[in-house]
Amino acid sequence: MRTTVGIVGAGPAGLLLARLLHLAGVDCVVLEARDRAYAEARQRAGMLEQSTVDVLRACGAGARLDREGLFHDGIEIRFDGRSHRVDLAAHTGGRQATIYAQTEIVKDLVALQLKDGPPLLFEAQALAVERADTARPAVRYFHEGAEHLLECDYVAGCDGSYGVTRRALPAAGTRVYEHVYPYSWLGVLADVPPTHDELVYAAHERGFALYSMRTPAVSRLYLQVPAGTDPADWPDERIWDELAARYATADGPPLRRGPIMSRSLTPMRTRVTEPMRHGRVLLAGDAAHIVPPTGAKGLNGAVADAVTLAEALALWHRTGGERLLDVYSDTCLHRVRQAVRFSRDLTELLHTGPDRDGSAHRSRTARLRRLLASPGAVAALAHEYTGLWSAWCPAAPAGDGGG
């Protein structure tokens, strides 16, 4: 099989890239190792930056998001038993944080792809990327009981941190920067309406907690726990008691409790691969970079990569010019490094580390007080939280500049 762009992975980055290329008239084929049900059920992020929402709307994937998404003008930060609201919209000219689960984004993009988009092959396991440094790269994959070869002009690696496309980058000239935190997030999905209207970040001496939601009837909550924690060691009552302790304020509403439908452990780590390109293989999303979920930059970073890559490929397809492809890695990594810094700073500010005498917690509290007392610092936080990159879509007026 022959196509212009071979996309490995049908997560948000791969599916959005395929949608944008389709709108730009660029042929592509998407290979996904798992079946459709699994791909649409992978629980991941749920907070969308403003530009992510903008590009989903522009490419035709915003109808259900606009009906069912939860649009927030602010967030709460809690410490020392008090709550402090950060008005995101007021500091950013109306930019919002939107709650809409990754599972729903994938469902919307899959439906568009199967309706009028290029081929999307489920249960097509990519085995290797071949001839990466030639003008005719190829993806060898296994599908329906046989091996096949997908020949392309370019290969887009959107297959996550354990996918095969990362292995197409040679060891010589490729650097991987990694940091693993000594704690993880215990995440639960609870069948109970949210207690709060907006996200709540709690910095408590017992550890960090995050109150989020998926729908008006379903809550999504997280607890900082030691790395390697077994979720089975946390029964429902223990989870709710710990959440209540970390969220407690003198005047806040009591935490609503309900049945916990699922629980999972999310390791906290940073990993960045540089460069994000070798020959005609270009990485996007988790295949290139992973950041702690504290700043909600994982999914949004994957979307930004897809937008940047789609614009570069569309320009090449339209004019033969490779200037945006030549700077693709540098363009993305500039944004990625900012996301890494923001995620690291927010993680270290809100989480509890080794603290024998309580001085570390007092220092974090002092930093939080200083940050929230400074209009400039709060404005900077709001801008970075809602996203600094700009959306692009071939369905909307756009130039040939960088995304």
Tab-separated table of C-alpha atoms in Angstrom:
chain	number	residue	atom	x	y	z
A	1	MET	CA	0.000	0.000	0.000
A	2	ARG	CA	1.222	3.490	-0.835
A	3	THR	CA	0.252	6.832	0.716
A	4	THR	CA	1.678	10.296	1.251
A	5	VAL	CA	1.806	10.228	5.072
A	6	GLY	CA	1.782	7.056	7.129
A	7	ILE	CA	0.476	7.758	10.642
A	8	VAL	CA	1.279	5.222	13.355
A	9	GLY	CA	-1.133	5.490	16.278
A	10	ALA	CA	-4.782	6.489	16.581
A	11	GLY	CA	-4.647	8.568	19.731
A	12	PRO	CA	-5.538	12.258	19.674
A	13	ALA	CA	-2.304	13.271	17.890
A	14	GLY	CA	-2.607	10.695	15.118
A	15	LEU	CA	-6.336	11.150	14.568
A	16	LEU	CA	-6.179	14.942	14.584
A	17	LEU	CA	-3.208	14.910	12.222
A	18	ALA	CA	-5.159	12.663	9.855
A	19	ARG	CA	-8.172	14.971	10.016
A	20	LEU	CA	-6.129	18.100	9.304
A	21	LEU	CA	-4.272	16.414	6.433
A	22	HIS	CA	-7.569	15.237	4.964
A	23	LEU	CA	-8.928	18.787	5.034
A	24	ALA	CA	-5.719	19.994	3.374
A	25	GLY	CA	-6.008	17.394	0.600
A	26	VAL	CA	-3.052	15.285	1.764
A	27	ASP	CA	-3.437	11.486	1.535
A	28	CYS	CA	-2.669	9.468	4.655
A	29	VAL	CA	-3.271	6.107	6.292
A	30	VAL	CA	-3.606	5.568	10.064
A	31	LEU	CA	-2.397	2.331	11.665
A	32	GLU	CA	-3.630	1.518	15.188
A	33	ALA	CA	-2.395	-1.565	17.041
A	34	ARG	CA	-5.499	-1.935	19.226
A	35	ASP	CA	-9.124	-2.491	18.317
A	36	ARG	CA	-11.588	0.388	18.131
A	37	ALA	CA	-13.218	-0.341	21.490
A	38	TYR	CA	-9.875	-0.197	23.292
A	39	ALA	CA	-8.746	2.950	21.484
A	40	GLU	CA	-11.958	4.746	22.399
A	41	ALA	CA	-11.854	3.662	26.057
A	42	ARG	CA	-8.268	4.653	26.985
A	43	GLN	CA	-8.624	6.904	30.035
A	44	ARG	CA	-6.198	9.789	29.838
A	45	ALA	CA	-6.360	13.571	30.185
A	46	GLY	CA	-9.488	15.663	30.299
A	47	MET	CA	-8.467	19.347	30.490
A	48	LEU	CA	-8.277	21.163	27.156
A	49	GLU	CA	-6.490	24.432	26.539
A	50	GLN	CA	-8.285	27.121	24.566
A	51	SER	CA	-6.330	26.463	21.351
A	52	THR	CA	-7.102	22.743	21.529
A	53	VAL	CA	-10.802	23.574	21.668
A	54	ASP	CA	-10.384	26.074	18.823
A	55	VAL	CA	-8.747	23.590	16.468
A	56	LEU	CA	-11.247	20.819	17.268
A	57	ARG	CA	-14.068	23.187	16.398
A	58	ALA	CA	-12.347	24.365	13.216
A	59	CYS	CA	-11.772	20.835	11.909
A	60	GLY	CA	-15.387	19.767	12.479
A	61	ALA	CA	-14.918	17.871	15.750
A	62	GLY	CA	-16.439	20.435	18.082
A	63	ALA	CA	-20.196	19.833	17.977
A	64	ARG	CA	-20.432	17.344	20.833
A	65	LEU	CA	-17.658	19.119	22.723
A	66	ASP	CA	-19.739	22.316	22.673
A	67	ARG	CA	-22.815	20.426	23.897
A	68	GLU	CA	-21.201	18.306	26.593
A	69	GLY	CA	-17.935	20.010	27.511
A	70	LEU	CA	-17.610	21.833	30.816
A	71	PHE	CA	-16.191	25.326	30.279
A	72	HIS	CA	-14.361	26.881	33.217
A	73	ASP	CA	-13.311	30.492	33.610
A	74	GLY	CA	-11.099	29.729	36.596
A	75	ILE	CA	-9.439	27.219	38.896
A	76	GLU	CA	-9.034	26.990	42.680
A	77	ILE	CA	-5.792	26.504	44.565
A	78	ARG	CA	-6.098	25.374	48.176
A	79	PHE	CA	-3.540	25.390	50.963
A	80	ASP	CA	-3.569	25.986	54.710
A	81	GLY	CA	-7.294	25.290	54.760
A	82	ARG	CA	-8.130	28.221	52.482
A	83	SER	CA	-9.210	28.416	48.862
A	84	HIS	CA	-7.861	30.936	46.340
A	85	ARG	CA	-9.506	31.353	42.939
A	86	VAL	CA	-7.480	32.156	39.820
A	87	ASP	CA	-9.702	33.912	37.276
A	88	LEU	CA	-8.300	32.530	34.033
A	89	ALA	CA	-10.654	34.383	31.714
A	90	ALA	CA	-10.086	37.767	33.331
A	91	HIS	CA	-6.306	37.486	32.999
A	92	THR	CA	-6.233	36.087	29.444
A	93	GLY	CA	-8.876	37.993	27.531
A	94	GLY	CA	-11.530	35.290	27.875
A	95	ARG	CA	-9.501	32.095	27.412
A	96	GLN	CA	-10.951	29.121	29.274
A	97	ALA	CA	-10.084	25.655	30.525
A	98	THR	CA	-12.463	23.033	29.124
A	99	ILE	CA	-13.210	19.624	30.612
A	100	TYR	CA	-13.837	17.058	27.886
A	101	ALA	CA	-12.307	13.609	28.236
A	102	GLN	CA	-9.721	12.282	25.811
A	103	THR	CA	-11.957	9.249	25.273
A	104	GLU	CA	-14.619	11.550	23.822
A	105	ILE	CA	-12.142	13.380	21.569
A	106	VAL	CA	-10.986	10.046	20.189
A	107	LYS	CA	-14.587	8.925	19.601
A	108	ASP	CA	-15.387	12.151	17.746
A	109	LEU	CA	-12.279	11.968	15.561
A	110	VAL	CA	-12.715	8.253	14.842
A	111	ALA	CA	-16.299	8.889	13.721
A	112	LEU	CA	-15.143	11.650	11.353
A	113	GLN	CA	-12.322	9.488	10.023
A	114	LEU	CA	-14.557	6.520	9.300
A	115	LYS	CA	-17.247	8.713	7.770
A	116	ASP	CA	-15.259	10.682	5.213
A	117	GLY	CA	-11.582	10.524	6.095
A	118	PRO	CA	-8.606	8.496	4.866
A	119	PRO	CA	-8.117	4.815	5.815
A	120	LEU	CA	-7.995	3.972	9.522
A	121	LEU	CA	-6.891	0.399	10.204
A	122	PHE	CA	-7.523	-0.987	13.677
A	123	GLU	CA	-5.604	-4.033	14.941
A	124	ALA	CA	-2.770	-3.099	12.588
A	125	GLN	CA	0.390	-3.616	14.646
A	126	ALA	CA	3.344	-1.575	13.413
A	127	LEU	CA	6.451	-3.778	13.532
A	128	ALA	CA	9.169	-1.457	12.272
A	129	VAL	CA	9.871	1.738	10.371
A	130	GLU	CA	12.185	1.082	7.450
A	131	ARG	CA	14.269	3.352	5.219
A	132	ALA	CA	13.703	6.350	7.535
A	133	ASP	CA	16.536	8.361	5.985
A	134	THR	CA	15.451	7.849	2.380
A	135	ALA	CA	12.839	9.522	0.189
A	136	ARG	CA	10.676	6.389	0.422
A	137	PRO	CA	10.260	5.367	4.085
A	138	ALA	CA	7.910	2.523	4.939
A	139	VAL	CA	6.073	1.016	7.891
A	140	ARG	CA	6.017	-2.761	8.165
A	141	TYR	CA	2.873	-3.855	10.002
A	142	PHE	CA	0.795	-6.944	10.823
A	143	HIS	CA	-2.894	-6.881	9.950
A	144	GLU	CA	-5.509	-9.588	9.387
A	145	GLY	CA	-3.046	-12.439	9.741
A	146	ALA	CA	-0.317	-11.175	7.421
A	147	GLU	CA	2.535	-8.720	7.196
A	148	HIS	CA	2.159	-5.668	4.959
A	149	LEU	CA	4.308	-2.726	3.915
A	150	LEU	CA	2.970	0.828	3.894
A	151	GLU	CA	5.188	3.010	1.725
A	152	CYS	CA	5.037	6.757	2.391
A	153	ASP	CA	6.652	10.080	1.672
A	154	TYR	CA	6.664	10.773	5.424
A	155	VAL	CA	5.979	8.742	8.569
A	156	ALA	CA	4.316	10.410	11.564
A	157	GLY	CA	5.049	8.610	14.819
A	158	CYS	CA	2.030	9.104	17.093
A	159	ASP	CA	2.270	5.714	18.800
A	160	GLY	CA	3.203	6.758	22.329
A	161	SER	CA	6.283	6.351	24.467
A	162	TYR	CA	6.561	2.587	23.875
A	163	GLY	CA	5.835	2.612	20.132
A	164	VAL	CA	8.096	1.511	17.305
A	165	THR	CA	8.599	4.886	15.658
A	166	ARG	CA	10.897	6.152	18.422
A	167	ARG	CA	13.212	3.254	17.589
A	168	ALA	CA	13.593	4.603	14.064
A	169	LEU	CA	15.672	7.449	15.485
A	170	PRO	CA	19.350	6.462	15.600
A	171	ALA	CA	21.119	6.377	18.965
A	172	ALA	CA	23.837	8.577	17.551
A	173	GLY	CA	22.506	12.124	17.434
A	174	THR	CA	19.413	11.424	19.556
A	175	ARG	CA	19.224	12.494	23.189
A	176	VAL	CA	16.601	11.516	25.735
A	177	TYR	CA	16.129	13.660	28.833
A	178	GLU	CA	14.278	11.876	31.622
A	179	HIS	CA	13.324	12.518	35.240
A	180	VAL	CA	11.208	10.206	37.403
A	181	TYR	CA	9.440	11.578	40.482
A	182	PRO	CA	9.266	9.555	43.729
A	183	TYR	CA	5.480	9.779	43.771
A	184	SER	CA	2.521	8.929	41.532
A	185	TRP	CA	-1.125	9.899	41.145
A	186	LEU	CA	-3.835	7.533	42.306
A	187	GLY	CA	-6.725	8.460	40.009
A	188	VAL	CA	-10.341	7.467	40.562
A	189	LEU	CA	-13.504	7.852	38.532
A	190	ALA	CA	-16.494	8.250	40.848
A	191	ASP	CA	-20.185	7.968	40.085
A	192	VAL	CA	-21.072	11.157	41.944
A	193	PRO	CA	-21.805	14.738	40.803
A	194	PRO	CA	-18.848	17.093	41.321
A	195	THR	CA	-18.725	18.959	44.599
A	196	HIS	CA	-17.099	21.963	42.911
A	197	ASP	CA	-17.859	23.870	39.719
A	198	GLU	CA	-14.170	24.255	38.808
A	199	LEU	CA	-10.945	22.288	39.190
A	200	VAL	CA	-9.423	22.375	42.657
A	201	TYR	CA	-5.672	21.954	43.240
A	202	ALA	CA	-4.900	21.194	46.876
A	203	ALA	CA	-1.395	21.515	48.347
A	204	HIS	CA	-1.616	19.737	51.692
A	205	GLU	CA	1.091	18.613	54.081
A	206	ARG	CA	-0.173	15.033	53.601
A	207	GLY	CA	0.230	15.327	49.835
A	208	PHE	CA	-1.289	16.839	46.718
A	209	ALA	CA	-4.887	16.279	45.565
A	210	LEU	CA	-6.758	17.333	42.443
A	211	TYR	CA	-10.524	17.574	42.130
A	212	SER	CA	-11.717	17.357	38.540
A	213	MET	CA	-14.758	16.030	36.723
A	214	ARG	CA	-15.748	14.282	33.506
A	215	THR	CA	-19.438	15.166	33.274
A	216	PRO	CA	-22.016	16.880	35.514
A	217	ALA	CA	-22.640	13.427	37.017
A	218	VAL	CA	-19.129	11.925	37.159
A	219	SER	CA	-16.150	13.127	39.212
A	220	ARG	CA	-12.465	12.533	38.470
A	221	LEU	CA	-10.148	12.805	41.480
A	222	TYR	CA	-6.449	12.278	42.138
A	223	LEU	CA	-4.269	11.710	45.197
A	224	GLN	CA	-0.495	11.946	45.479
A	225	VAL	CA	0.806	8.565	46.639
A	226	PRO	CA	4.271	6.968	46.763
A	227	ALA	CA	5.571	5.596	43.473
A	228	GLY	CA	4.769	1.922	43.092
A	229	THR	CA	1.579	2.108	45.165
A	230	ASP	CA	-0.891	-0.714	44.511
A	231	PRO	CA	-4.358	0.839	43.895
A	232	ALA	CA	-5.886	-2.275	45.459
A	233	ASP	CA	-4.467	-1.129	48.805
A	234	TRP	CA	-6.814	1.855	48.684
A	235	PRO	CA	-10.447	0.846	49.363
A	236	ASP	CA	-13.178	3.381	48.696
A	237	GLU	CA	-13.494	4.597	52.279
A	238	ARG	CA	-9.776	5.240	52.597
A	239	ILE	CA	-9.733	7.206	49.333
A	240	TRP	CA	-12.674	9.400	50.321
A	241	ASP	CA	-11.298	10.030	53.811
A	242	GLU	CA	-7.928	11.103	52.413
A	243	LEU	CA	-9.521	13.321	49.771
A	244	ALA	CA	-11.706	14.969	52.410
A	245	ALA	CA	-8.673	15.665	54.593
A	246	ARG	CA	-6.655	17.247	51.790
A	247	TYR	CA	-9.539	19.327	50.400
A	248	ALA	CA	-10.879	20.546	53.722
A	249	THR	CA	-11.494	24.268	54.213
A	250	ALA	CA	-13.217	26.134	57.007
A	251	ASP	CA	-16.087	27.344	54.834
A	252	GLY	CA	-16.168	24.965	51.858
A	253	PRO	CA	-18.947	22.455	51.087
A	254	PRO	CA	-18.469	18.872	52.302
A	255	LEU	CA	-17.012	16.505	49.740
A	256	ARG	CA	-19.656	14.461	47.952
A	257	ARG	CA	-18.986	10.735	48.118
A	258	GLY	CA	-20.180	7.961	45.861
A	259	PRO	CA	-19.265	4.631	44.257
A	260	ILE	CA	-15.775	4.522	42.752
A	261	MET	CA	-16.055	3.000	39.280
A	262	SER	CA	-12.345	2.651	38.523
A	263	ARG	CA	-8.925	3.448	39.933
A	264	SER	CA	-5.503	3.609	38.321
A	265	LEU	CA	-1.946	4.701	39.038
A	266	THR	CA	-0.220	7.375	36.941
A	267	PRO	CA	3.578	7.540	37.294
A	268	MET	CA	4.992	11.042	37.407
A	269	ARG	CA	7.849	11.544	34.979
A	270	THR	CA	9.350	13.787	32.354
A	271	ARG	CA	10.889	12.445	29.162
A	272	VAL	CA	11.833	14.466	26.094
A	273	THR	CA	13.410	13.097	22.923
A	274	GLU	CA	15.551	15.464	20.880
A	275	PRO	CA	15.334	15.910	17.964
A	276	MET	CA	11.768	14.901	17.103
A	277	ARG	CA	12.740	14.022	13.543
A	278	HIS	CA	15.091	11.693	11.692
A	279	GLY	CA	15.006	11.770	7.929
A	280	ARG	CA	11.373	11.449	6.958
A	281	VAL	CA	10.163	10.158	10.320
A	282	LEU	CA	8.642	12.791	12.596
A	283	LEU	CA	7.451	12.169	16.145
A	284	ALA	CA	4.422	13.762	17.808
A	285	GLY	CA	2.807	13.584	21.242
A	286	ASP	CA	3.924	10.977	23.784
A	287	ALA	CA	6.259	9.398	21.242
A	288	ALA	CA	8.405	12.530	21.626
A	289	HIS	CA	7.667	13.925	25.070
A	290	ILE	CA	5.947	13.162	28.365
A	291	VAL	CA	5.383	15.651	31.183
A	292	PRO	CA	3.798	15.316	34.634
A	293	PRO	CA	0.008	15.720	34.392
A	294	THR	CA	-0.060	18.557	36.935
A	295	GLY	CA	-0.072	21.274	34.284
A	296	ALA	CA	-2.372	19.377	31.880
A	297	LYS	CA	0.147	19.724	29.041
A	298	GLY	CA	0.266	16.118	27.783
A	299	LEU	CA	-2.829	15.942	25.578
A	300	ASN	CA	-2.593	19.610	24.665
A	301	GLY	CA	1.043	19.210	23.689
A	302	ALA	CA	0.115	16.284	21.442
A	303	VAL	CA	-2.550	18.398	19.757
A	304	ALA	CA	-0.077	21.247	19.259
A	305	ASP	CA	2.416	18.831	17.652
A	306	ALA	CA	-0.280	17.525	15.296
A	307	VAL	CA	-1.254	21.055	14.278
A	308	THR	CA	2.364	22.068	13.674
A	309	LEU	CA	3.109	18.918	11.675
A	310	ALA	CA	-0.093	19.150	9.628
A	311	GLU	CA	0.700	22.738	8.652
A	312	ALA	CA	4.232	21.775	7.622
A	313	LEU	CA	3.057	18.796	5.560
A	314	ALA	CA	0.263	20.800	3.966
A	315	LEU	CA	2.745	23.470	2.859
A	316	TRP	CA	5.089	20.803	1.442
A	317	HIS	CA	2.196	19.124	-0.386
A	318	ARG	CA	0.958	22.408	-1.801
A	319	THR	CA	4.254	24.000	-2.813
A	320	GLY	CA	7.021	21.434	-2.438
A	321	GLY	CA	8.609	23.707	0.152
A	322	GLU	CA	10.178	21.979	3.152
A	323	ARG	CA	10.994	24.977	5.314
A	324	LEU	CA	8.339	24.192	7.957
A	325	LEU	CA	9.317	20.526	7.980
A	326	ASP	CA	12.957	21.527	8.425
A	327	VAL	CA	12.131	23.502	11.558
A	328	TYR	CA	9.392	21.173	12.846
A	329	SER	CA	11.496	19.691	15.638
A	330	ASP	CA	12.883	23.041	16.808
A	331	THR	CA	9.417	24.641	16.667
A	332	CYS	CA	7.868	21.896	18.787
A	333	LEU	CA	10.757	21.571	21.225
A	334	HIS	CA	10.683	25.291	22.007
A	335	ARG	CA	7.085	24.848	23.174
A	336	VAL	CA	7.807	21.478	24.804
A	337	ARG	CA	10.606	22.906	26.939
A	338	GLN	CA	8.255	25.611	28.173
A	339	ALA	CA	5.649	22.950	28.994
A	340	VAL	CA	8.271	20.900	30.840
A	341	ARG	CA	9.326	23.903	32.885
A	342	PHE	CA	5.732	24.878	33.709
A	343	SER	CA	4.777	21.305	34.621
A	344	ARG	CA	7.886	20.817	36.752
A	345	ASP	CA	7.419	24.095	38.624
A	346	LEU	CA	3.742	23.450	39.298
A	347	THR	CA	4.426	19.858	40.352
A	348	GLU	CA	7.145	20.824	42.809
A	349	LEU	CA	5.064	23.720	44.125
A	350	LEU	CA	2.005	21.599	44.916
A	351	HIS	CA	3.394	18.180	45.859
A	352	THR	CA	4.893	17.009	49.122
A	353	GLY	CA	8.440	15.683	49.031
A	354	PRO	CA	10.840	14.538	51.753
A	355	ASP	CA	10.182	16.835	54.713
A	356	ARG	CA	11.555	15.747	58.080
A	357	ASP	CA	10.657	18.850	60.071
A	358	GLY	CA	7.909	20.482	57.985
A	359	SER	CA	10.163	23.227	56.619
A	360	ALA	CA	9.668	22.146	52.994
A	361	HIS	CA	5.886	22.431	53.335
A	362	ARG	CA	6.247	25.879	54.921
A	363	SER	CA	8.460	26.972	52.042
A	364	ARG	CA	5.896	25.781	49.503
A	365	THR	CA	3.167	27.623	51.375
A	366	ALA	CA	5.237	30.809	51.350
A	367	ARG	CA	5.784	30.470	47.588
A	368	LEU	CA	2.062	29.971	47.008
A	369	ARG	CA	1.176	33.028	49.073
A	370	ARG	CA	3.676	35.153	47.180
A	371	LEU	CA	2.495	33.885	43.780
A	372	LEU	CA	-1.190	34.471	44.476
A	373	ALA	CA	-0.523	37.931	45.927
A	374	SER	CA	1.168	39.100	42.728
A	375	PRO	CA	-1.166	40.142	39.865
A	376	GLY	CA	1.664	39.667	37.390
A	377	ALA	CA	2.475	36.168	38.621
A	378	VAL	CA	-1.199	35.168	38.593
A	379	ALA	CA	-1.588	36.512	35.041
A	380	ALA	CA	1.465	34.526	33.924
A	381	LEU	CA	0.044	31.385	35.536
A	382	ALA	CA	-3.310	31.930	33.794
A	383	HIS	CA	-1.703	32.417	30.371
A	384	GLU	CA	0.476	29.323	30.658
A	385	TYR	CA	-2.337	27.210	32.073
A	386	THR	CA	-4.748	28.057	29.242
A	387	GLY	CA	-2.011	27.626	26.629
A	388	LEU	CA	0.367	29.874	24.725
A	389	TRP	CA	0.337	28.200	21.303
A	390	SER	CA	-2.087	29.220	18.545
A	391	ALA	CA	-4.414	26.942	16.619
A	392	TRP	CA	-4.312	26.337	12.861
A	393	CYS	CA	-6.672	24.477	10.583
A	394	PRO	CA	-6.871	24.320	6.753
A	395	ALA	CA	-10.631	24.798	7.072
A	396	ALA	CA	-10.025	28.272	8.511
A	397	PRO	CA	-8.194	31.255	6.974
A	398	ALA	CA	-4.475	30.789	7.520
A	399	GLY	CA	-1.136	31.767	6.083
A	400	ASP	CA	1.962	29.700	5.614
A	401	GLY	CA	3.550	30.769	8.887
A	402	GLY	CA	4.389	28.522	11.823
A	403	GLY	CA	1.586	27.217	14.010
